[in-house]
mmCIF file of C-alpha atoms in Angstrom:
data_model
loop_
_atom_site.group_PDB
_atom_site.id
_atom_site.type_symbol
_atom_site.label_atom_id
_atom_site.label_comp_id
_atom_site.label_asym_id
_atom_site.label_seq_id
_atom_site.Cartn_x
_atom_site.Cartn_y
_atom_site.Cartn_z
ATOM 1 C CA UNK D 235 -17.879 -82.185 -65.648
ATOM 2 C CA UNK D 236 -18.201 -78.621 -66.904
ATOM 3 C CA UNK D 237 -18.677 -76.139 -64.088
ATOM 4 C CA UNK D 238 -20.095 -73.443 -66.322
ATOM 5 C CA UNK D 239 -22.979 -74.697 -68.411
ATOM 6 C CA UNK D 240 -24.081 -72.845 -71.493
ATOM 7 C CA UNK D 241 -27.158 -73.699 -73.521
ATOM 8 C CA UNK D 242 -27.664 -74.192 -76.343
ATOM 9 C CA UNK D 243 -24.267 -75.129 -77.759
ATOM 10 C CA UNK D 244 -25.405 -74.380 -81.291
ATOM 11 C CA UNK D 245 -28.260 -72.232 -82.490
ATOM 12 C CA UNK D 246 -29.526 -71.129 -85.888
ATOM 13 C CA UNK D 247 -31.933 -68.209 -85.802
ATOM 14 C CA UNK D 248 -33.858 -66.218 -88.351
ATOM 15 C CA UNK D 249 -33.191 -62.500 -88.820
ATOM 16 C CA UNK D 250 -35.552 -60.475 -86.656
ATOM 17 C CA UNK D 251 -36.230 -63.221 -84.140
ATOM 18 C CA UNK D 252 -35.392 -63.290 -80.433
ATOM 19 C CA UNK D 253 -33.273 -65.822 -78.577
ATOM 20 C CA UNK D 254 -32.035 -66.405 -75.054
ATOM 21 C CA UNK D 255 -28.635 -67.864 -74.274
ATOM 22 C CA UNK D 256 -28.447 -69.630 -70.926
ATOM 23 C CA UNK D 257 -25.503 -69.629 -68.531
ATOM 24 C CA UNK D 258 -25.261 -71.337 -65.153
ATOM 25 C CA UNK D 259 -22.103 -71.608 -63.087
ATOM 26 C CA UNK D 260 -21.526 -74.052 -60.254
ATOM 27 C CA UNK D 261 -18.259 -72.599 -58.991
ATOM 28 C CA UNK D 262 -19.777 -70.385 -56.321
ATOM 29 C CA UNK D 263 -18.492 -67.290 -58.078
ATOM 30 C CA UNK D 264 -19.898 -63.823 -57.519
ATOM 31 C CA UNK D 265 -18.865 -62.215 -60.796
ATOM 32 C CA UNK D 266 -20.174 -63.324 -64.187
ATOM 33 C CA UNK D 267 -19.479 -62.095 -67.681
ATOM 34 C CA UNK D 268 -20.566 -62.375 -71.261
ATOM 35 C CA UNK D 269 -18.060 -62.258 -74.120
ATOM 36 C CA UNK D 270 -18.512 -62.503 -77.856
ATOM 37 C CA UNK D 271 -16.087 -63.979 -80.356
ATOM 38 C CA UNK D 272 -16.603 -63.655 -84.089
ATOM 39 C CA UNK D 273 -14.391 -64.315 -87.071
ATOM 40 C CA UNK D 274 -13.904 -60.601 -87.638
ATOM 41 C CA UNK D 275 -13.019 -59.500 -84.118
ATOM 42 C CA UNK D 276 -11.077 -60.724 -81.100
ATOM 43 C CA UNK D 277 -12.801 -61.837 -77.928
ATOM 44 C CA UNK D 278 -14.992 -58.914 -77.029
ATOM 45 C CA UNK D 279 -16.239 -57.944 -73.574
ATOM 46 C CA UNK D 280 -20.012 -57.438 -73.388
ATOM 47 C CA UNK D 281 -21.236 -57.347 -69.766
ATOM 48 C CA UNK D 282 -20.009 -57.896 -66.246
ATOM 49 C CA UNK D 283 -22.219 -58.688 -63.261
ATOM 50 C CA UNK D 284 -21.311 -58.868 -59.612
ATOM 51 C CA UNK D 285 -23.769 -60.219 -57.031
ATOM 52 C CA UNK D 286 -26.468 -60.097 -59.719
ATOM 53 C CA UNK D 287 -25.922 -56.408 -60.400
ATOM 54 C CA UNK D 288 -24.690 -54.944 -63.663
ATOM 55 C CA UNK D 289 -21.178 -53.613 -63.188
ATOM 56 C CA UNK D 290 -20.134 -52.757 -66.710
ATOM 57 C CA UNK D 291 -21.637 -52.762 -70.157
ATOM 58 C CA UNK D 292 -19.647 -52.501 -73.349
ATOM 59 C CA UNK D 293 -22.426 -53.441 -75.760
ATOM 60 C CA UNK D 294 -23.724 -50.506 -77.777
ATOM 61 C CA UNK D 295 -27.035 -52.090 -78.671
ATOM 62 C CA UNK D 296 -29.983 -52.381 -76.306
ATOM 63 C CA UNK D 297 -30.953 -55.528 -78.211
ATOM 64 C CA UNK D 298 -28.618 -57.385 -75.873
ATOM 65 C CA UNK D 299 -30.081 -57.716 -72.382
ATOM 66 C CA UNK D 300 -28.479 -59.813 -69.625
ATOM 67 C CA UNK D 301 -30.826 -61.381 -67.090
ATOM 68 C CA UNK D 302 -29.805 -62.708 -63.690
ATOM 69 C CA UNK D 303 -32.634 -64.548 -61.950
ATOM 70 C CA UNK D 304 -30.282 -66.288 -59.507
ATOM 71 C CA UNK D 305 -26.800 -65.622 -58.225
ATOM 72 C CA UNK D 306 -25.295 -68.353 -60.384
ATOM 73 C CA UNK D 307 -27.293 -67.518 -63.524
ATOM 74 C CA UNK D 308 -26.589 -64.935 -66.169
ATOM 75 C CA UNK D 309 -28.652 -65.366 -69.307
ATOM 76 C CA UNK D 310 -28.372 -63.222 -72.405
ATOM 77 C CA UNK D 311 -31.496 -62.196 -74.285
ATOM 78 C CA UNK D 312 -30.965 -60.999 -77.848
ATOM 79 C CA UNK D 313 -33.839 -59.376 -79.711
ATOM 80 C CA UNK D 314 -34.299 -58.399 -83.362
ATOM 81 C CA UNK D 315 -31.434 -60.656 -84.405
ATOM 82 C CA UNK D 316 -29.197 -59.613 -87.287
ATOM 83 C CA UNK D 317 -26.717 -61.656 -89.359
ATOM 84 C CA UNK D 318 -23.894 -59.591 -87.806
ATOM 85 C CA UNK D 319 -24.861 -61.044 -84.423
ATOM 86 C CA UNK D 320 -23.518 -64.395 -85.622
ATOM 87 C CA UNK D 321 -20.733 -65.332 -83.245
ATOM 88 C CA UNK D 322 -19.816 -67.593 -80.388
ATOM 89 C CA UNK D 323 -21.014 -66.182 -77.088
ATOM 90 C CA UNK D 324 -19.000 -67.162 -74.043
ATOM 91 C CA UNK D 325 -20.091 -66.925 -70.453
ATOM 92 C CA UNK D 326 -17.385 -66.613 -67.799
ATOM 93 C CA UNK D 327 -17.133 -66.240 -64.059
ATOM 94 C CA UNK D 328 -14.639 -65.503 -61.306
ATOM 95 C CA UNK D 329 -14.642 -65.231 -57.542
ATOM 96 C CA UNK D 330 -13.963 -61.525 -57.719
ATOM 97 C CA UNK D 331 -11.801 -58.916 -59.385
ATOM 98 C CA UNK D 332 -8.281 -60.138 -59.921
ATOM 99 C CA UNK D 333 -8.976 -63.845 -59.684
ATOM 100 C CA UNK D 334 -8.826 -66.600 -62.281
ATOM 101 C CA UNK D 335 -11.488 -66.323 -64.965
ATOM 102 C CA UNK D 336 -13.294 -69.504 -66.008
ATOM 103 C CA UNK D 337 -15.147 -69.868 -69.290
ATOM 104 C CA UNK D 338 -18.071 -71.939 -70.438
ATOM 105 C CA UNK D 339 -17.891 -73.857 -73.694
ATOM 106 C CA UNK D 340 -19.773 -71.193 -75.589
ATOM 107 C CA UNK D 341 -22.997 -70.908 -77.543
ATOM 108 C CA UNK D 342 -22.461 -70.669 -81.257
ATOM 109 C CA UNK D 343 -25.150 -68.521 -82.844
ATOM 110 C CA UNK D 344 -25.754 -68.277 -86.574
ATOM 111 C CA UNK D 345 -28.316 -65.780 -87.796
ATOM 112 C CA UNK D 346 -29.640 -66.375 -91.302
ATOM 113 C CA UNK Q 195 -6.807 -48.216 -79.386
ATOM 114 C CA UNK Q 196 -6.459 -51.826 -78.446
ATOM 115 C CA UNK Q 197 -5.739 -52.412 -74.766
ATOM 116 C CA UNK Q 198 -3.793 -55.630 -75.258
ATOM 117 C CA UNK Q 199 -1.428 -56.394 -78.096
ATOM 118 C CA UNK Q 200 0.077 -59.805 -78.704
ATOM 119 C CA UNK Q 201 2.933 -60.932 -80.872
ATOM 120 C CA UNK Q 202 3.604 -62.778 -82.994
ATOM 121 C CA UNK Q 203 0.148 -63.197 -84.510
ATOM 122 C CA UNK Q 204 1.111 -66.685 -85.625
ATOM 123 C CA UNK Q 205 3.968 -69.072 -85.010
ATOM 124 C CA UNK Q 206 4.938 -72.388 -86.574
ATOM 125 C CA UNK Q 207 7.319 -74.697 -84.753
ATOM 126 C CA UNK Q 208 8.730 -78.160 -85.065
ATOM 127 C CA UNK Q 209 7.907 -80.427 -82.173
ATOM 128 C CA UNK Q 210 10.464 -80.014 -79.426
ATOM 129 C CA UNK Q 211 11.226 -76.357 -80.154
ATOM 130 C CA UNK Q 212 10.511 -73.624 -77.643
ATOM 131 C CA UNK Q 213 7.984 -70.818 -78.118
ATOM 132 C CA UNK Q 214 8.058 -67.286 -76.782
ATOM 133 C CA UNK Q 215 4.825 -65.314 -76.883
ATOM 134 C CA UNK Q 216 4.590 -61.635 -76.042
ATOM 135 C CA UNK Q 217 1.847 -59.501 -74.564
ATOM 136 C CA UNK Q 218 1.911 -55.710 -74.179
ATOM 137 C CA UNK Q 219 -0.853 -53.753 -72.508
ATOM 138 C CA UNK Q 220 -1.626 -50.077 -72.464
ATOM 139 C CA UNK Q 221 -3.143 -49.565 -69.006
ATOM 140 C CA UNK Q 222 -2.582 -50.622 -65.423
ATOM 141 C CA UNK Q 223 -3.740 -54.163 -64.795
ATOM 142 C CA UNK Q 224 -4.878 -55.691 -61.531
ATOM 143 C CA UNK Q 225 -4.620 -59.133 -63.068
ATOM 144 C CA UNK Q 226 -3.039 -60.706 -66.116
ATOM 145 C CA UNK Q 227 -3.941 -64.146 -67.406
ATOM 146 C CA UNK Q 228 -2.808 -66.348 -70.226
ATOM 147 C CA UNK Q 229 -5.462 -68.537 -71.836
ATOM 148 C CA UNK Q 230 -5.396 -71.398 -74.306
ATOM 149 C CA UNK Q 231 -8.143 -71.899 -76.869
ATOM 150 C CA UNK Q 232 -8.280 -75.009 -79.011
ATOM 151 C CA UNK Q 233 -9.720 -74.640 -82.523
ATOM 152 C CA UNK Q 234 -13.450 -74.136 -82.122
ATOM 153 C CA UNK Q 235 -13.140 -74.680 -78.387
ATOM 154 C CA UNK Q 236 -13.504 -72.810 -75.156
ATOM 155 C CA UNK Q 237 -10.859 -70.914 -73.240
ATOM 156 C CA UNK Q 238 -8.813 -72.508 -70.506
ATOM 157 C CA UNK Q 239 -6.780 -70.461 -68.074
ATOM 158 C CA UNK Q 240 -3.102 -71.416 -68.156
ATOM 159 C CA UNK Q 241 -1.533 -68.966 -65.752
ATOM 160 C CA UNK Q 242 -2.532 -65.973 -63.686
ATOM 161 C CA UNK Q 243 0.491 -63.729 -63.393
ATOM 162 C CA UNK Q 244 0.032 -60.017 -62.636
ATOM 163 C CA UNK Q 245 3.713 -59.652 -61.774
ATOM 164 C CA UNK Q 246 6.926 -61.629 -61.543
ATOM 165 C CA UNK Q 247 7.573 -65.099 -62.872
ATOM 166 C CA UNK Q 248 5.391 -68.165 -62.596
ATOM 167 C CA UNK Q 249 5.884 -71.730 -63.767
ATOM 168 C CA UNK Q 250 3.498 -74.543 -64.428
ATOM 169 C CA UNK Q 251 4.682 -77.629 -66.244
ATOM 170 C CA UNK Q 252 6.343 -76.558 -69.488
ATOM 171 C CA UNK Q 253 4.970 -73.034 -69.217
ATOM 172 C CA UNK Q 254 6.742 -70.017 -67.766
ATOM 173 C CA UNK Q 255 5.224 -66.564 -67.633
ATOM 174 C CA UNK Q 256 7.147 -63.414 -66.794
ATOM 175 C CA UNK Q 257 5.284 -60.157 -66.257
ATOM 176 C CA UNK Q 258 7.049 -56.834 -65.825
ATOM 177 C CA UNK Q 259 4.265 -54.647 -64.477
ATOM 178 C CA UNK Q 260 6.102 -51.323 -64.767
ATOM 179 C CA UNK Q 261 6.820 -51.978 -68.420
ATOM 180 C CA UNK Q 262 3.299 -53.333 -69.038
ATOM 181 C CA UNK Q 263 4.429 -56.491 -70.710
ATOM 182 C CA UNK Q 264 4.211 -60.200 -70.174
ATOM 183 C CA UNK Q 265 5.677 -63.206 -71.918
ATOM 184 C CA UNK Q 266 4.703 -66.849 -72.093
ATOM 185 C CA UNK Q 267 7.439 -69.367 -72.726
ATOM 186 C CA UNK Q 268 6.504 -72.866 -73.843
ATOM 187 C CA UNK Q 269 9.361 -75.301 -73.630
ATOM 188 C CA UNK Q 270 9.714 -78.515 -75.624
ATOM 189 C CA UNK Q 271 6.573 -77.872 -77.661
ATOM 190 C CA UNK Q 272 4.246 -80.734 -78.535
ATOM 191 C CA UNK Q 273 1.714 -81.091 -81.334
ATOM 192 C CA UNK Q 274 -1.055 -80.923 -78.740
ATOM 193 C CA UNK Q 275 0.099 -77.388 -77.846
ATOM 194 C CA UNK Q 276 -1.300 -76.182 -81.176
ATOM 195 C CA UNK Q 277 -4.044 -73.616 -80.745
ATOM 196 C CA UNK Q 278 -4.516 -69.978 -79.886
ATOM 197 C CA UNK Q 279 -2.896 -68.370 -76.875
ATOM 198 C CA UNK Q 280 -4.656 -65.323 -75.502
ATOM 199 C CA UNK Q 281 -3.416 -62.729 -73.073
ATOM 200 C CA UNK Q 282 -5.978 -60.882 -70.949
ATOM 201 C CA UNK Q 283 -5.742 -58.045 -68.466
ATOM 202 C CA UNK Q 284 -8.239 -57.080 -65.837
ATOM 203 C CA UNK Q 285 -8.723 -53.573 -64.568
ATOM 204 C CA UNK Q 286 -10.286 -52.329 -61.356
ATOM 205 C CA UNK Q 287 -13.735 -52.012 -62.872
ATOM 206 C CA UNK Q 288 -14.155 -55.769 -63.555
ATOM 207 C CA UNK Q 289 -13.572 -55.208 -67.251
ATOM 208 C CA UNK Q 290 -11.256 -57.766 -68.818
ATOM 209 C CA UNK Q 291 -9.583 -57.102 -72.138
ATOM 210 C CA UNK Q 292 -8.204 -59.742 -74.457
ATOM 211 C CA UNK Q 293 -5.539 -59.545 -77.114
ATOM 212 C CA UNK Q 294 -6.035 -60.941 -80.602
ATOM 213 C CA UNK Q 295 -4.041 -64.017 -79.671
ATOM 214 C CA UNK Q 296 -1.095 -65.928 -81.074
ATOM 215 C CA UNK Q 297 -1.952 -68.895 -83.259
ATOM 216 C CA UNK Q 298 0.559 -71.625 -82.594
ATOM 217 C CA UNK Q 299 1.068 -74.584 -84.883
ATOM 218 C CA UNK Q 300 3.426 -77.322 -83.761
ATOM 219 C CA UNK Q 301 4.380 -79.735 -86.503
ATOM 220 C CA UNK Q 302 5.433 -83.329 -85.807
#
């Protein structure tokens, strides 16, 4: 059974709309991350959270907003979607800095 | 510049041959991991190896921290080993950087 659940697995959205990508981990980890992988770029760090607090943010655009309502949740809200946002978004978690990183199966977003 | 560089970018082998993948990184790393990603799939951690040599099954990773490089050796390759192998380093600030990966194709 997957220990990091991402929803939805696939999503088609219209340009200008808003979507939320869900991530829940059942590994008891304190640190959670969002990564993006597109055809044009390698796996790209977006955000890191530790104990529900933002630790690091690499995303230039404020259209991407992580939300952590619970310790094991880190959702990603994306507003004013653009075709360039099309990518697979991966959620990951680890016990703490320097430990093994575990990934969810990803949410593949296509913006038309 | 890119924090993690991997080589080769792609590799084609006959089943049974060995593979040697390289990873060079430009900054001090508190952790180094090798991941496997199947086509269209998620990432699975293969080895965590910030320094020294580690083995698991047919995989051997050697990391020389001072020289900021790591290698992943796959012995007796199988067709099911085909996919992308990614090297990632973690720094003190929780930020983890990935290389572009090596695409491995193992032919029967």
